[in-house]
mmCIF file of C-alpha atoms in Angstrom:
data_model
loop_
_atom_site.group_PDB
_atom_site.id
_atom_site.type_symbol
_atom_site.label_atom_id
_atom_site.label_comp_id
_atom_site.label_asym_id
_atom_site.label_seq_id
_atom_site.Cartn_x
_atom_site.Cartn_y
_atom_site.Cartn_z
ATOM 1 C CA MET A 1 54.447 169.662 269.922
ATOM 2 C CA ARG A 2 51.181 168.246 271.134
ATOM 3 C CA TRP A 3 49.994 165.968 273.809
ATOM 4 C CA TRP A 4 50.141 162.949 271.575
ATOM 5 C CA HIS A 5 53.858 163.566 271.052
ATOM 6 C CA ILE A 6 54.750 163.206 274.718
ATOM 7 C CA ALA A 7 55.035 159.459 274.637
ATOM 8 C CA PRO A 8 57.411 159.175 271.523
ATOM 9 C CA VAL A 9 59.288 162.219 272.818
ATOM 10 C CA LEU A 10 59.769 160.552 276.211
ATOM 11 C CA ALA A 11 60.971 157.313 274.387
ATOM 12 C CA LEU A 12 63.463 159.451 272.506
ATOM 13 C CA GLU A 13 64.552 161.407 275.558
ATOM 14 C CA LEU A 14 65.317 158.105 277.435
ATOM 15 C CA GLU A 15 67.207 156.894 274.561
ATOM 16 C CA LEU A 16 69.401 159.837 274.087
ATOM 17 C CA PHE A 17 69.666 161.032 277.727
ATOM 18 C CA PRO A 18 69.410 157.977 279.787
ATOM 19 C CA GLU A 19 71.077 159.456 282.900
ATOM 20 C CA ASP A 20 69.340 162.734 283.129
ATOM 21 C CA ALA A 21 66.043 162.350 281.008
ATOM 22 C CA TRP A 22 63.118 164.355 281.586
ATOM 23 C CA SER A 23 59.953 162.763 282.894
ATOM 24 C CA ALA A 24 56.667 162.635 281.348
ATOM 25 C CA GLY A 25 55.427 165.077 284.022
ATOM 26 C CA MET A 26 58.200 167.589 282.951
ATOM 27 C CA PHE A 27 56.937 167.520 279.345
ATOM 28 C CA TRP A 28 53.313 167.826 280.414
ATOM 29 C CA SER A 29 54.224 170.753 282.562
ATOM 30 C CA GLU A 30 56.087 172.411 279.800
ATOM 31 C CA LEU A 31 53.241 172.014 277.242
ATOM 32 C CA ALA A 32 50.920 173.383 279.808
ATOM 33 C CA GLU A 33 52.578 176.817 279.274
ATOM 34 C CA ALA A 34 52.691 176.295 275.291
ATOM 35 C CA HIS A 35 49.620 178.402 274.433
ATOM 36 C CA PRO A 36 48.907 181.874 273.188
ATOM 37 C CA GLY A 37 50.347 184.090 275.883
ATOM 38 C CA GLY A 38 52.199 181.333 277.391
ATOM 39 C CA THR A 39 55.954 181.292 278.166
ATOM 40 C CA ARG A 40 56.898 178.045 276.170
ATOM 41 C CA HIS A 41 57.330 177.141 272.685
ATOM 42 C CA TYR A 42 57.821 173.382 271.651
ATOM 43 C CA THR A 43 58.240 171.923 268.257
ATOM 44 C CA VAL A 44 58.791 168.363 266.926
ATOM 45 C CA ALA A 45 60.314 166.906 263.869
ATOM 46 C CA VAL A 46 58.668 163.694 262.250
ATOM 47 C CA THR A 47 59.279 161.375 259.564
ATOM 48 C CA PRO A 48 56.710 160.666 256.696
ATOM 49 C CA ASP A 49 55.143 158.048 258.669
ATOM 50 C CA GLY A 50 54.773 160.378 261.663
ATOM 51 C CA ALA A 51 57.683 158.990 263.804
ATOM 52 C CA VAL A 52 59.206 161.553 266.102
ATOM 53 C CA VAL A 53 62.908 162.060 265.224
ATOM 54 C CA GLY A 54 63.457 165.398 267.101
ATOM 55 C CA TYR A 55 62.160 168.001 269.331
ATOM 56 C CA ALA A 56 63.103 171.164 270.820
ATOM 57 C CA GLY A 57 61.688 173.693 273.449
ATOM 58 C CA LEU A 58 62.137 177.432 274.354
ATOM 59 C CA MET A 59 61.152 179.396 277.449
ATOM 60 C CA ALA A 60 60.603 182.999 276.849
ATOM 61 C CA VAL A 61 59.932 185.383 279.873
ATOM 62 C CA GLY A 62 60.186 188.967 279.286
ATOM 63 C CA GLY A 63 63.091 189.884 277.160
ATOM 64 C CA ASP A 64 64.823 186.589 278.306
ATOM 65 C CA GLY A 65 64.899 183.265 276.261
ATOM 66 C CA ASP A 66 66.335 179.835 277.403
ATOM 67 C CA VAL A 67 66.612 176.744 275.219
ATOM 68 C CA GLN A 68 64.951 174.170 277.520
ATOM 69 C CA THR A 69 65.860 171.145 275.445
ATOM 70 C CA ILE A 70 66.893 170.133 271.986
ATOM 71 C CA ALA A 71 67.296 166.547 270.712
ATOM 72 C CA VAL A 72 67.618 164.559 267.441
ATOM 73 C CA ASP A 73 67.306 160.845 267.060
ATOM 74 C CA GLY A 74 70.822 159.361 266.435
ATOM 75 C CA ARG A 75 69.815 158.032 263.065
ATOM 76 C CA HIS A 76 69.083 161.590 261.861
ATOM 77 C CA GLN A 77 72.084 163.415 263.568
ATOM 78 C CA GLY A 78 74.210 165.223 260.971
ATOM 79 C CA THR A 79 71.343 165.714 258.526
ATOM 80 C CA GLY A 80 70.753 169.392 259.495
ATOM 81 C CA LEU A 81 67.662 168.594 261.696
ATOM 82 C CA GLY A 82 69.246 169.992 264.860
ATOM 83 C CA ALA A 83 70.158 173.144 262.963
ATOM 84 C CA ALA A 84 66.542 173.321 261.715
ATOM 85 C CA LEU A 85 65.143 172.823 265.235
ATOM 86 C CA LEU A 86 67.568 175.488 266.645
ATOM 87 C CA THR A 87 66.652 177.820 263.985
ATOM 88 C CA ASP A 88 62.940 177.540 264.876
ATOM 89 C CA LEU A 89 63.924 178.376 268.555
ATOM 90 C CA VAL A 90 66.036 181.325 267.705
ATOM 91 C CA ARG A 91 63.344 182.678 265.422
ATOM 92 C CA GLU A 92 60.658 182.139 268.102
ATOM 93 C CA ALA A 93 62.914 183.875 270.525
ATOM 94 C CA ALA A 94 63.346 186.873 268.274
ATOM 95 C CA ARG A 95 59.640 187.081 267.545
ATOM 96 C CA ARG A 96 58.905 187.187 271.196
ATOM 97 C CA GLY A 97 61.232 190.083 271.709
ATOM 98 C CA CYS A 98 63.995 188.240 273.611
ATOM 99 C CA ALA A 99 67.258 190.161 273.442
ATOM 100 C CA ASP A 100 69.437 187.124 274.499
ATOM 101 C CA LEU A 101 69.010 183.458 274.219
ATOM 102 C CA LEU A 102 70.728 181.031 276.855
ATOM 103 C CA LEU A 103 71.320 177.363 277.039
ATOM 104 C CA GLU A 104 73.213 174.773 278.963
ATOM 105 C CA VAL A 105 75.112 172.089 277.243
ATOM 106 C CA ARG A 106 76.990 169.132 278.780
ATOM 107 C CA VAL A 107 80.709 169.989 278.658
ATOM 108 C CA ASP A 108 81.312 166.659 277.178
ATOM 109 C CA ASN A 109 78.895 167.237 274.360
ATOM 110 C CA THR A 110 81.187 168.954 271.816
ATOM 111 C CA ARG A 111 79.007 168.082 268.759
ATOM 112 C CA ALA A 112 76.275 170.199 270.249
ATOM 113 C CA GLN A 113 78.614 173.000 271.221
ATOM 114 C CA ARG A 114 79.871 173.278 267.693
ATOM 115 C CA LEU A 115 76.322 173.674 266.383
ATOM 116 C CA TYR A 116 75.632 176.316 268.991
ATOM 117 C CA GLU A 117 78.858 178.154 267.992
ATOM 118 C CA ARG A 118 77.771 177.957 264.321
ATOM 119 C CA PHE A 119 74.767 180.034 265.444
ATOM 120 C CA GLY A 120 76.794 182.580 267.317
ATOM 121 C CA PHE A 121 76.328 181.315 270.801
ATOM 122 C CA GLU A 122 79.360 182.057 273.022
ATOM 123 C CA PRO A 123 80.431 180.442 276.293
ATOM 124 C CA VAL A 124 79.610 182.632 279.482
ATOM 125 C CA GLY A 125 80.160 180.258 282.334
ATOM 126 C CA ILE A 126 80.025 176.842 283.737
ATOM 127 C CA ARG A 127 77.361 175.333 286.001
ATOM 128 C CA ARG A 128 79.144 172.845 288.233
ATOM 129 C CA GLY A 129 77.398 169.302 288.548
ATOM 130 C CA TYR A 130 74.379 170.589 286.636
ATOM 131 C CA TYR A 131 73.465 167.302 284.987
ATOM 132 C CA GLN A 132 72.289 164.829 287.610
ATOM 133 C CA PRO A 133 72.885 162.073 288.766
ATOM 134 C CA ALA A 134 76.190 161.960 286.857
ATOM 135 C CA GLY A 135 77.351 165.383 288.132
ATOM 136 C CA ILE A 136 78.427 166.473 284.701
ATOM 137 C CA ASP A 137 79.150 170.348 284.406
ATOM 138 C CA ALA A 138 77.065 172.400 282.016
ATOM 139 C CA LEU A 139 78.578 175.025 279.799
ATOM 140 C CA VAL A 140 76.313 177.983 279.662
ATOM 141 C CA MET A 141 76.147 179.627 276.317
ATOM 142 C CA ARG A 142 74.542 182.940 275.248
ATOM 143 C CA LEU A 143 73.384 184.250 271.913
ATOM 144 C CA ASP A 144 72.918 187.902 271.477
ATOM 145 C CA LEU A 145 69.797 187.929 269.164
ATOM 146 C CA ALA A 146 70.620 191.422 267.852
ATOM 147 C CA ALA A 147 73.979 190.157 266.513
ATOM 148 C CA ALA A 148 72.736 186.732 265.422
ATOM 149 C CA PRO A 149 73.261 185.793 261.730
ATOM 150 C CA ALA A 150 70.202 186.983 259.811
ATOM 151 C CA ASP A 151 69.520 183.485 258.251
ATOM 152 C CA HIS A 152 68.927 182.171 261.770
ATOM 153 C CA VAL A 153 66.673 184.878 263.006
ATOM 154 C CA ALA A 154 64.748 186.029 259.823
ATOM 155 C CA PRO A 155 61.676 183.883 258.937
ATOM 156 C CA ALA A 156 62.238 181.205 256.338
ATOM 157 C CA ALA A 157 61.895 182.292 252.685
ATOM 158 C CA PRO A 158 58.588 181.516 251.209
ATOM 159 C CA ALA A 159 60.248 179.913 248.213
ATOM 160 C CA ALA A 160 60.853 176.737 250.139
ATOM 161 C CA PRO A 161 57.524 175.741 251.831
ATOM 162 C CA ALA A 162 58.532 172.063 252.109
ATOM 163 C CA ALA A 163 61.235 173.256 254.561
ATOM 164 C CA ALA A 164 59.285 175.792 256.530
ATOM 165 C CA PRO A 165 57.508 174.917 259.713
ATOM 166 C CA GLU A 166 53.816 173.875 259.124
ATOM 167 C CA ASP A 167 50.894 173.739 261.381
ATOM 168 C CA LEU A 168 49.977 170.396 262.793
ATOM 169 C CA ASP A 169 46.396 169.843 263.828
ATOM 170 C CA GLU A 170 46.353 166.073 264.408
ATOM 171 C CA PRO A 171 48.837 163.167 264.539
ATOM 172 C CA ALA A 172 49.651 162.427 260.846
ATOM 173 C CA GLY A 173 52.556 161.703 258.566
ATOM 174 C CA HIS A 174 54.573 164.468 256.769
ATOM 175 C CA PRO A 175 56.570 164.414 253.651
ATOM 176 C CA ARG A 176 60.036 164.244 255.373
ATOM 177 C CA PRO A 177 61.624 164.773 258.676
ATOM 178 C CA ASP A 178 60.962 168.471 259.307
ATOM 179 C CA VAL A 179 60.260 171.087 261.988
ATOM 180 C CA LYS A 180 56.528 171.153 262.879
ATOM 181 C CA LYS A 181 55.012 174.136 264.817
ATOM 182 C CA ASP A 182 51.726 173.813 266.553
ATOM 183 C CA THR A 183 49.381 176.732 265.879
ATOM 184 C CA PRO A 184 48.672 177.722 269.545
ATOM 185 C CA HIS A 185 52.203 178.662 270.264
ATOM 186 C CA GLY A 186 53.882 179.746 267.176
#
């Protein structure tokens, strides 16, 4: 994710999470730490015409990783894009030497919970009233990266370059919605 993605990411954020959407300032702050040696890794998925249809972010400090956010445009849900974004975060957490990867998910978001369970995340607790202002509880889930399925942690096979994350140096279209990594942080 780069600075020029913030406006479309924010629009998608407001569409998907109207009650507890992040602000533009929060995304700017996160991207400020997405540099070589920084604690953040953000990725974006775009359509062939360059429209943002998904994004995800990771915080990695020491040996601890935390999924900061993950979102997929409703028109692209069920296509495997969420799994591709999560795979990118899991691989980046492993690359950075994280032992565990944590995340919070709304207790009423069973679709996302099923995705995380497929990756090996297990429930470890509840954060009461975490999502504000609605006061919705968050289910805290944990993935032991040493025990994670190899296909989620290992780098993508070189035989499928169209599906592999690519460097993105300027805002431009891409062949299909896919996970795009920015060179400075991944």
